[in-house]
Short mmCIF file of C-alpha atoms and ligand atoms in Angstrom, two decimals:
data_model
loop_
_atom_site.label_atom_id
_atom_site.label_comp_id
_atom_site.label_asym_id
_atom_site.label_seq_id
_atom_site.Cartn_x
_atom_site.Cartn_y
_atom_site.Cartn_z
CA UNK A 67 16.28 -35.65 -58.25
CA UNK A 68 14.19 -35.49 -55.88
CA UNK A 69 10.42 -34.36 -55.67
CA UNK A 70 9.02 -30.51 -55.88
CA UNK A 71 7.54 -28.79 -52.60
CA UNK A 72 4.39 -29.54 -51.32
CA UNK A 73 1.44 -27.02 -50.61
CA UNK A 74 0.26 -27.58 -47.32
CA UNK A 75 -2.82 -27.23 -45.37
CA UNK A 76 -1.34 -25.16 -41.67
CA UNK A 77 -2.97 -27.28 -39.83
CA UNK A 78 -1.35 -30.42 -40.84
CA UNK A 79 1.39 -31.79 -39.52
CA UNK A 80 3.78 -32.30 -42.91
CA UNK A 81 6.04 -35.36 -41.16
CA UNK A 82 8.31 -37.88 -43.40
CA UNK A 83 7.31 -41.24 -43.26
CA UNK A 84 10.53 -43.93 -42.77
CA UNK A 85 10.65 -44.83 -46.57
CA UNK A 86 10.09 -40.92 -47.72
CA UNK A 87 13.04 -40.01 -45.30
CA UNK A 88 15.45 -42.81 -46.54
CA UNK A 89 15.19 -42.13 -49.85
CA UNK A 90 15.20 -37.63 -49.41
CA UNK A 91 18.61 -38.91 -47.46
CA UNK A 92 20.45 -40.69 -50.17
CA UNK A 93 18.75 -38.18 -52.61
CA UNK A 94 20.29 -35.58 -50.79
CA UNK A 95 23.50 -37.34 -49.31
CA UNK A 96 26.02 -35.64 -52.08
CA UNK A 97 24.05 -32.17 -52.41
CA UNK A 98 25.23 -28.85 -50.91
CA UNK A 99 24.21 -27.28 -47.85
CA UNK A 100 23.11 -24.17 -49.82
CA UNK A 101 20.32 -27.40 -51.66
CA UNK A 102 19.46 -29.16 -48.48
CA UNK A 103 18.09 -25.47 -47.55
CA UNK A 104 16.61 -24.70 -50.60
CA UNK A 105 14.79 -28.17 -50.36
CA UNK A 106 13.82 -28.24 -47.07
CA UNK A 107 12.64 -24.21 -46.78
CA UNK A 108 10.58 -25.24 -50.12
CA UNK A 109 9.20 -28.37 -48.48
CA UNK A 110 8.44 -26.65 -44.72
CA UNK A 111 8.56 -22.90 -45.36
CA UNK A 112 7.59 -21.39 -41.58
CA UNK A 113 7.40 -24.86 -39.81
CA UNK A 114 10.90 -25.35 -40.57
CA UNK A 115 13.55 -23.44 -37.91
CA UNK A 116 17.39 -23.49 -37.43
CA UNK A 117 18.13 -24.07 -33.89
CA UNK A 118 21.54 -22.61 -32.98
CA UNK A 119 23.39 -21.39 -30.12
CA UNK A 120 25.70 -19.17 -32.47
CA UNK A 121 28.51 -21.42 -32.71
CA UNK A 122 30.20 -21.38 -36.34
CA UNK A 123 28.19 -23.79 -37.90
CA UNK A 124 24.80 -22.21 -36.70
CA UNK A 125 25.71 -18.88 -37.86
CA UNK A 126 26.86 -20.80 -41.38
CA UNK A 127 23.70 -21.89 -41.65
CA UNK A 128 21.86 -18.96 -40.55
CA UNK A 129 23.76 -16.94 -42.82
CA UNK A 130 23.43 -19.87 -46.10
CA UNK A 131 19.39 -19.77 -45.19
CA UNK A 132 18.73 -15.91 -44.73
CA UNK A 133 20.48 -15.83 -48.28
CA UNK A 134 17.45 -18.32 -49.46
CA UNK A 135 15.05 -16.59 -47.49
CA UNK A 136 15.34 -13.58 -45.10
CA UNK A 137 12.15 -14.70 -43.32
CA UNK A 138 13.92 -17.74 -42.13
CA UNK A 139 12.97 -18.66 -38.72
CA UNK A 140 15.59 -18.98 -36.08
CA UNK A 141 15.39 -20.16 -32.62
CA UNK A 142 17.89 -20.38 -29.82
CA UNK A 143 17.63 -21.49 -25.32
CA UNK A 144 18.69 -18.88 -22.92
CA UNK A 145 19.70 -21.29 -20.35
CA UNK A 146 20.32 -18.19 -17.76
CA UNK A 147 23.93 -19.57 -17.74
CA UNK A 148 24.85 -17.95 -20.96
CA UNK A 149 28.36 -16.11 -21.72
CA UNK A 150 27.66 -12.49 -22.53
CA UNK A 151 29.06 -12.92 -25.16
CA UNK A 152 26.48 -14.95 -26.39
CA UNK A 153 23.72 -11.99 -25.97
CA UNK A 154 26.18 -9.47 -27.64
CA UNK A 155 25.70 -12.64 -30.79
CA UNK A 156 22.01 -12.12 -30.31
CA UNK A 157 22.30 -8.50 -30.93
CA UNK A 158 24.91 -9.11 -33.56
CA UNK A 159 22.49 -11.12 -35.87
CA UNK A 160 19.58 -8.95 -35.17
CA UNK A 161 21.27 -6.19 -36.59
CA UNK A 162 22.80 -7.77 -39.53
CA UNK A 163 20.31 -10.19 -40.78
CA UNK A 164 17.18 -8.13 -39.55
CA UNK A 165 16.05 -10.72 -37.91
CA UNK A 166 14.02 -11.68 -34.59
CA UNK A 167 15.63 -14.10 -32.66
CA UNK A 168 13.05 -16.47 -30.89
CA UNK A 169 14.06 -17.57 -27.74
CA UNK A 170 13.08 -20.00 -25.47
CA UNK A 171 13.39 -19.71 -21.85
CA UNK A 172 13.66 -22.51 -19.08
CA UNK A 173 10.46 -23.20 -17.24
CA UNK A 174 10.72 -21.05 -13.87
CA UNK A 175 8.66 -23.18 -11.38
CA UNK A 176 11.29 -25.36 -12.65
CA UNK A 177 14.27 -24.09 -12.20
CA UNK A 178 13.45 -22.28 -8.96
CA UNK A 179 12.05 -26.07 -7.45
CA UNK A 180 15.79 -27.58 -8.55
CA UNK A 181 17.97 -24.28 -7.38
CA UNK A 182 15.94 -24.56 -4.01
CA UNK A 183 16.81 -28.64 -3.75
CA UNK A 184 19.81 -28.54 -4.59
CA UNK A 185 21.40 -25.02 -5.33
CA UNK A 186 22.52 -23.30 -8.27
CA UNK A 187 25.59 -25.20 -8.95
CA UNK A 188 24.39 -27.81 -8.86
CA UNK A 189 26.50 -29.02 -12.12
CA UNK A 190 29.61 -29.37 -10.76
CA UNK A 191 27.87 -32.02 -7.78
CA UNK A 192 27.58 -34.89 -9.99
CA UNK A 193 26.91 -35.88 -13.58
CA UNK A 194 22.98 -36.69 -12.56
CA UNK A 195 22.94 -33.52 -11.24
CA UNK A 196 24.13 -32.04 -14.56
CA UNK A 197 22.11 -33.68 -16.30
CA UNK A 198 19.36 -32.84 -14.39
CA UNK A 199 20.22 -29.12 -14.90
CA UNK A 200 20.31 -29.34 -18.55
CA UNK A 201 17.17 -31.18 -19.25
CA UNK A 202 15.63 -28.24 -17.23
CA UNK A 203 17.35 -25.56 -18.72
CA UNK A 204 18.17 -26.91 -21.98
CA UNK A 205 16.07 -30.27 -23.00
CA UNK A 206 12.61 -28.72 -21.77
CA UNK A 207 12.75 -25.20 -23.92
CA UNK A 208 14.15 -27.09 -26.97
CA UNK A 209 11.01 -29.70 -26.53
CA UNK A 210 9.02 -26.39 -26.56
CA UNK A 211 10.03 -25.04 -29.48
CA UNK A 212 10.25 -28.36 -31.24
CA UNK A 213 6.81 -28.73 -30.31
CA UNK A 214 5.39 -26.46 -33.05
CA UNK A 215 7.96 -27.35 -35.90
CA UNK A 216 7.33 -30.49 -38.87
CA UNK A 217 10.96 -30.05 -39.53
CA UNK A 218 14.26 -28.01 -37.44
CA UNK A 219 17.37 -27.50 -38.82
CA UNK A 220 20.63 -28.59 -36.99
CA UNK A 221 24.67 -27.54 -37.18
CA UNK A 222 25.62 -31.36 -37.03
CA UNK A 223 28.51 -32.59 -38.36
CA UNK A 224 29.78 -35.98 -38.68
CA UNK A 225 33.17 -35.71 -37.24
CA UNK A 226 32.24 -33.49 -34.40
CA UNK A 227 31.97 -35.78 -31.64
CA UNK A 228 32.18 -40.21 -32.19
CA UNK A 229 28.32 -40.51 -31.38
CA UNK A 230 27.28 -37.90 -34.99
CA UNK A 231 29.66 -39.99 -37.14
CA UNK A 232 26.25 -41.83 -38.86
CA UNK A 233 23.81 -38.79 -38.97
CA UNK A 234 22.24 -38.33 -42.32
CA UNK A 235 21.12 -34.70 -44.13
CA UNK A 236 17.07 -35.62 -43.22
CA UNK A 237 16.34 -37.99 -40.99
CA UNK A 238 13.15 -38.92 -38.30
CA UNK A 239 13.50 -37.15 -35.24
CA UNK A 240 11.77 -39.65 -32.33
CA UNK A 241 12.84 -38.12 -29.74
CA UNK A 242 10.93 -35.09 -30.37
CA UNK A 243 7.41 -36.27 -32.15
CA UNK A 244 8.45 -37.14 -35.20
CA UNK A 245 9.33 -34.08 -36.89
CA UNK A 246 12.35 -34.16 -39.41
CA UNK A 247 15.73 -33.48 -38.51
CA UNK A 248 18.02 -31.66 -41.09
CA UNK A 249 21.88 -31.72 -41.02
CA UNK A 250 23.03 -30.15 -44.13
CA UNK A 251 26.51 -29.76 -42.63
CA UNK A 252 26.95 -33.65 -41.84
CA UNK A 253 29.27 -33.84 -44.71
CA UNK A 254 31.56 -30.92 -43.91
CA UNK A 255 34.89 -30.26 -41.69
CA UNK A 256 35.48 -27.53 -39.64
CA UNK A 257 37.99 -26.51 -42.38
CA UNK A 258 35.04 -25.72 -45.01
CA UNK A 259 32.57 -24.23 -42.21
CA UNK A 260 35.53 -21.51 -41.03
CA UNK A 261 36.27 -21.21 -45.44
CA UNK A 262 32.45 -20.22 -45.44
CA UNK A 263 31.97 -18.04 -42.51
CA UNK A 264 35.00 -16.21 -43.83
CA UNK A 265 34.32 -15.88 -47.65
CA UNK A 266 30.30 -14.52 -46.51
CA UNK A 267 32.05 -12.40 -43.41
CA UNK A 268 29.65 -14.15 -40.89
CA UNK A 269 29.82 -13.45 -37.63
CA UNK A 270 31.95 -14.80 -35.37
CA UNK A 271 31.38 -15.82 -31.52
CA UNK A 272 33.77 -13.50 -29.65
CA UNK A 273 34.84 -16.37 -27.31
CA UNK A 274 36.53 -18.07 -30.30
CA UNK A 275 39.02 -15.93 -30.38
CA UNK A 276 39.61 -16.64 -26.57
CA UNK A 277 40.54 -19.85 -27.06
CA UNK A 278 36.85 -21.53 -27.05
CA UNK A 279 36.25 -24.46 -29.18
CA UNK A 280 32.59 -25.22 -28.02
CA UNK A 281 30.64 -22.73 -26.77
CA UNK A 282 27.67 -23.41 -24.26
CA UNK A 283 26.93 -22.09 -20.72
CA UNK A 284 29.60 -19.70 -18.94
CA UNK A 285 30.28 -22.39 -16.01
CA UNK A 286 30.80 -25.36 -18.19
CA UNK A 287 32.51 -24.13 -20.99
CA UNK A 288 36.45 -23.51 -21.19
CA UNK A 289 39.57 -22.49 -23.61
CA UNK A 290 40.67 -25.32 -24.74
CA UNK A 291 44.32 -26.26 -25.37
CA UNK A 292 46.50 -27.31 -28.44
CA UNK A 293 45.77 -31.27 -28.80
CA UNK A 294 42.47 -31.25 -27.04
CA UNK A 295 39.15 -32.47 -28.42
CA UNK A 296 37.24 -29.33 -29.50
CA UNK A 297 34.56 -30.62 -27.26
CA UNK A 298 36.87 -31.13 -23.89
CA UNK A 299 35.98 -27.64 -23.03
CA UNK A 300 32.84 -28.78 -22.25
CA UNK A 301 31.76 -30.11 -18.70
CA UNK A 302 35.43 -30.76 -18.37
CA UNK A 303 35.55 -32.21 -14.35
CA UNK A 304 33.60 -34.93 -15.79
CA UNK A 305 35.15 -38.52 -16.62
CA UNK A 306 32.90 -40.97 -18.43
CA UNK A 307 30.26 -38.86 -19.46
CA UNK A 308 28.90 -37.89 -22.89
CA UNK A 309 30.06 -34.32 -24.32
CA UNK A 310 25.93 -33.59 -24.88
CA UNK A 311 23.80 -30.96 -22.87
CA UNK A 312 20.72 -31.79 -24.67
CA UNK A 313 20.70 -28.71 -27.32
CA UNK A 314 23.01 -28.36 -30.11
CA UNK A 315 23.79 -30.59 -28.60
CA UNK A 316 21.77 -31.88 -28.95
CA UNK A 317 19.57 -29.82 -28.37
CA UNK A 318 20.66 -31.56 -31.48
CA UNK A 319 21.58 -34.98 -31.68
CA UNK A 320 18.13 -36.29 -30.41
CA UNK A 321 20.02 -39.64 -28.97
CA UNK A 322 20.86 -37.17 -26.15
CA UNK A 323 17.91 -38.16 -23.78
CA UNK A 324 19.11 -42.20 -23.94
CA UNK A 325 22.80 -41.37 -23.41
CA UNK A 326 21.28 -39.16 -20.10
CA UNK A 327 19.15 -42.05 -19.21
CA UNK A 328 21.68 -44.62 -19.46
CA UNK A 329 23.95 -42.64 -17.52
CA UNK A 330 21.77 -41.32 -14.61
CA UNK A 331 20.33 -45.47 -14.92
CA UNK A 332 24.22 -46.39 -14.09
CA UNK A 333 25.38 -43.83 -12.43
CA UNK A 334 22.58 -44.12 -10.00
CA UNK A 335 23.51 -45.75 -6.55
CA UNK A 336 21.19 -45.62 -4.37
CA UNK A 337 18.29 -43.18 -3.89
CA UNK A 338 19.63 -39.79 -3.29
CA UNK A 339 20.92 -40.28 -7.06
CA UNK A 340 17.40 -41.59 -8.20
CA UNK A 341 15.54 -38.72 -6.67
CA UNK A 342 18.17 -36.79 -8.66
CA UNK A 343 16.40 -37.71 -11.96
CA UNK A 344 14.12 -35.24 -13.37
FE1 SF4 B 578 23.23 -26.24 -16.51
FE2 SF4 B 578 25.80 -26.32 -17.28
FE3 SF4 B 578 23.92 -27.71 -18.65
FE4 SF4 B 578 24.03 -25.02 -18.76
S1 SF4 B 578 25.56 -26.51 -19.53
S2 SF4 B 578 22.20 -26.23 -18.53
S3 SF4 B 578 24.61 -24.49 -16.61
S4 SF4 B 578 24.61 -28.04 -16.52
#
């Protein structure tokens, strides 16, 4: 179906070419999560990393690829804005999986330079200055940690959000260098994620069962309400602006950075917005 691993040299970058990708995507396009991950751990082994921010279908995945292979690598952003809940996750999966979490941290010179301009709200000013926090303490650490990777490993799904409805299982990542983006989830609804996480008893983010629907940062996440998007909790002062942070969201759709500049380009009028760009 579709070809063996390869043995790799650590020194070489092992990156899908456009024709290799399209035709691992249709190979893959009907095959399980559980075979994505067996395919792509066999393909990348320790240059291959599930980015998650504990949501359910992070932990699905976490929990599908530690079945595969306990050594899986794992990485997650502590914005400094987290829920503690979140960090009680951390612990959570370090005890169960035996597992060390990496985590990536914000630059400081960074976020002190932007807290000083413009203070530590600065979120809730405008959605430049949102933006602006998120590429710092989101887009920046996830570039990091990308940064070392030939492939990551993302919770995507295609009926998430309008803007994932066309991601494939392996595709090019060029926002990010090039390195290969894997969605095993694309294919699956909520429905089958929750039928997983329940049938394996994964763990669950506590805020869930608060009323959360999306989990990110404590000050821009909410509850959400019966009939809302799942993502409406998120950012949810803002009108006409994409439900991405950059992580998971990115951080996992890659097309975050052009929705952000297209915004910040159009939203800009005049030049105390410009100078808001990062
Ligand atoms: Fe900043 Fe909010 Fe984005 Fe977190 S979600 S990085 S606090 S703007």
């Amino acid at each position: 179906m579709w070809n063996a691993a390869v043995a790799l040299d650590n020194d070489e970058r092992d990156l899908l070419d456009e024709f290799e990708a399209g035709q691992i995507a249709v190979d893959l396009d009907f095959a399980s999560p559980q075979e994505v991950l067996r395919w792509t751990l066999e393909r990348w082994g320790q240059k291959v990393a599930i980015s998650t921010s504990f949501q359910a279908e992070g932990m699905a995945l976490l929990d599908m690829a530690w079945r595969l292979d306990p050594g899986i690598r794992v990485f997650t952003v502590d914005t400094g804005r987290l829920p503690q809940e979140t960090y009680e996750m951390i612990e959570t999966v370090r005890a169960r999986y035996g597992m060390s979490i990496e985590i990536y941290f914000p630059d400081a010179a960074q976020v002190e330079a932007m807290v000083r301009l413009q203070g530590p709200d600065l979120f809730k000013k405008s959605v430049p200055a949102r933006l602006r926090c998120c590429n710092v303490r989101k887009v920046e650490p996830i570039r990091r940690a990308l940064a070392g990777l030939d492939a990551w490993i993302t919770g995507l799904r295609r009926d998430q959000w309008a803007s994932r409805a066309n991601i494939r299982k392996v595709e090019i990542d060029h926002d990010h260098g090039g390195l290969a983006k894997i969605s095993p989830l694309a294919d699956w609804t909520a429905a089958e994620v929750e039928e997983y996480i329940q049938a394996h008893d994964v763990p669950v983010h506590p805020l869930y069962k608060q009323g959360y629907t999306s989990i990110g940062c404590a000050p821009c996440t909410r509850a959400t309400k019966a009939g809302e998007d799942p993502r409406a909790g998120r950012w949810w002062w803002e009108t006409n602006a994409p439900k991405e942070c950059g992580i998971h969201c990115p951080i996992e759709t890659g097309g975050f950075e052009h929705e952000m500049e297209a915004i910040v380009h159009l939203g800009a009028k005049g030049p105390a917005d410009v100078g808001e760009r990062v």
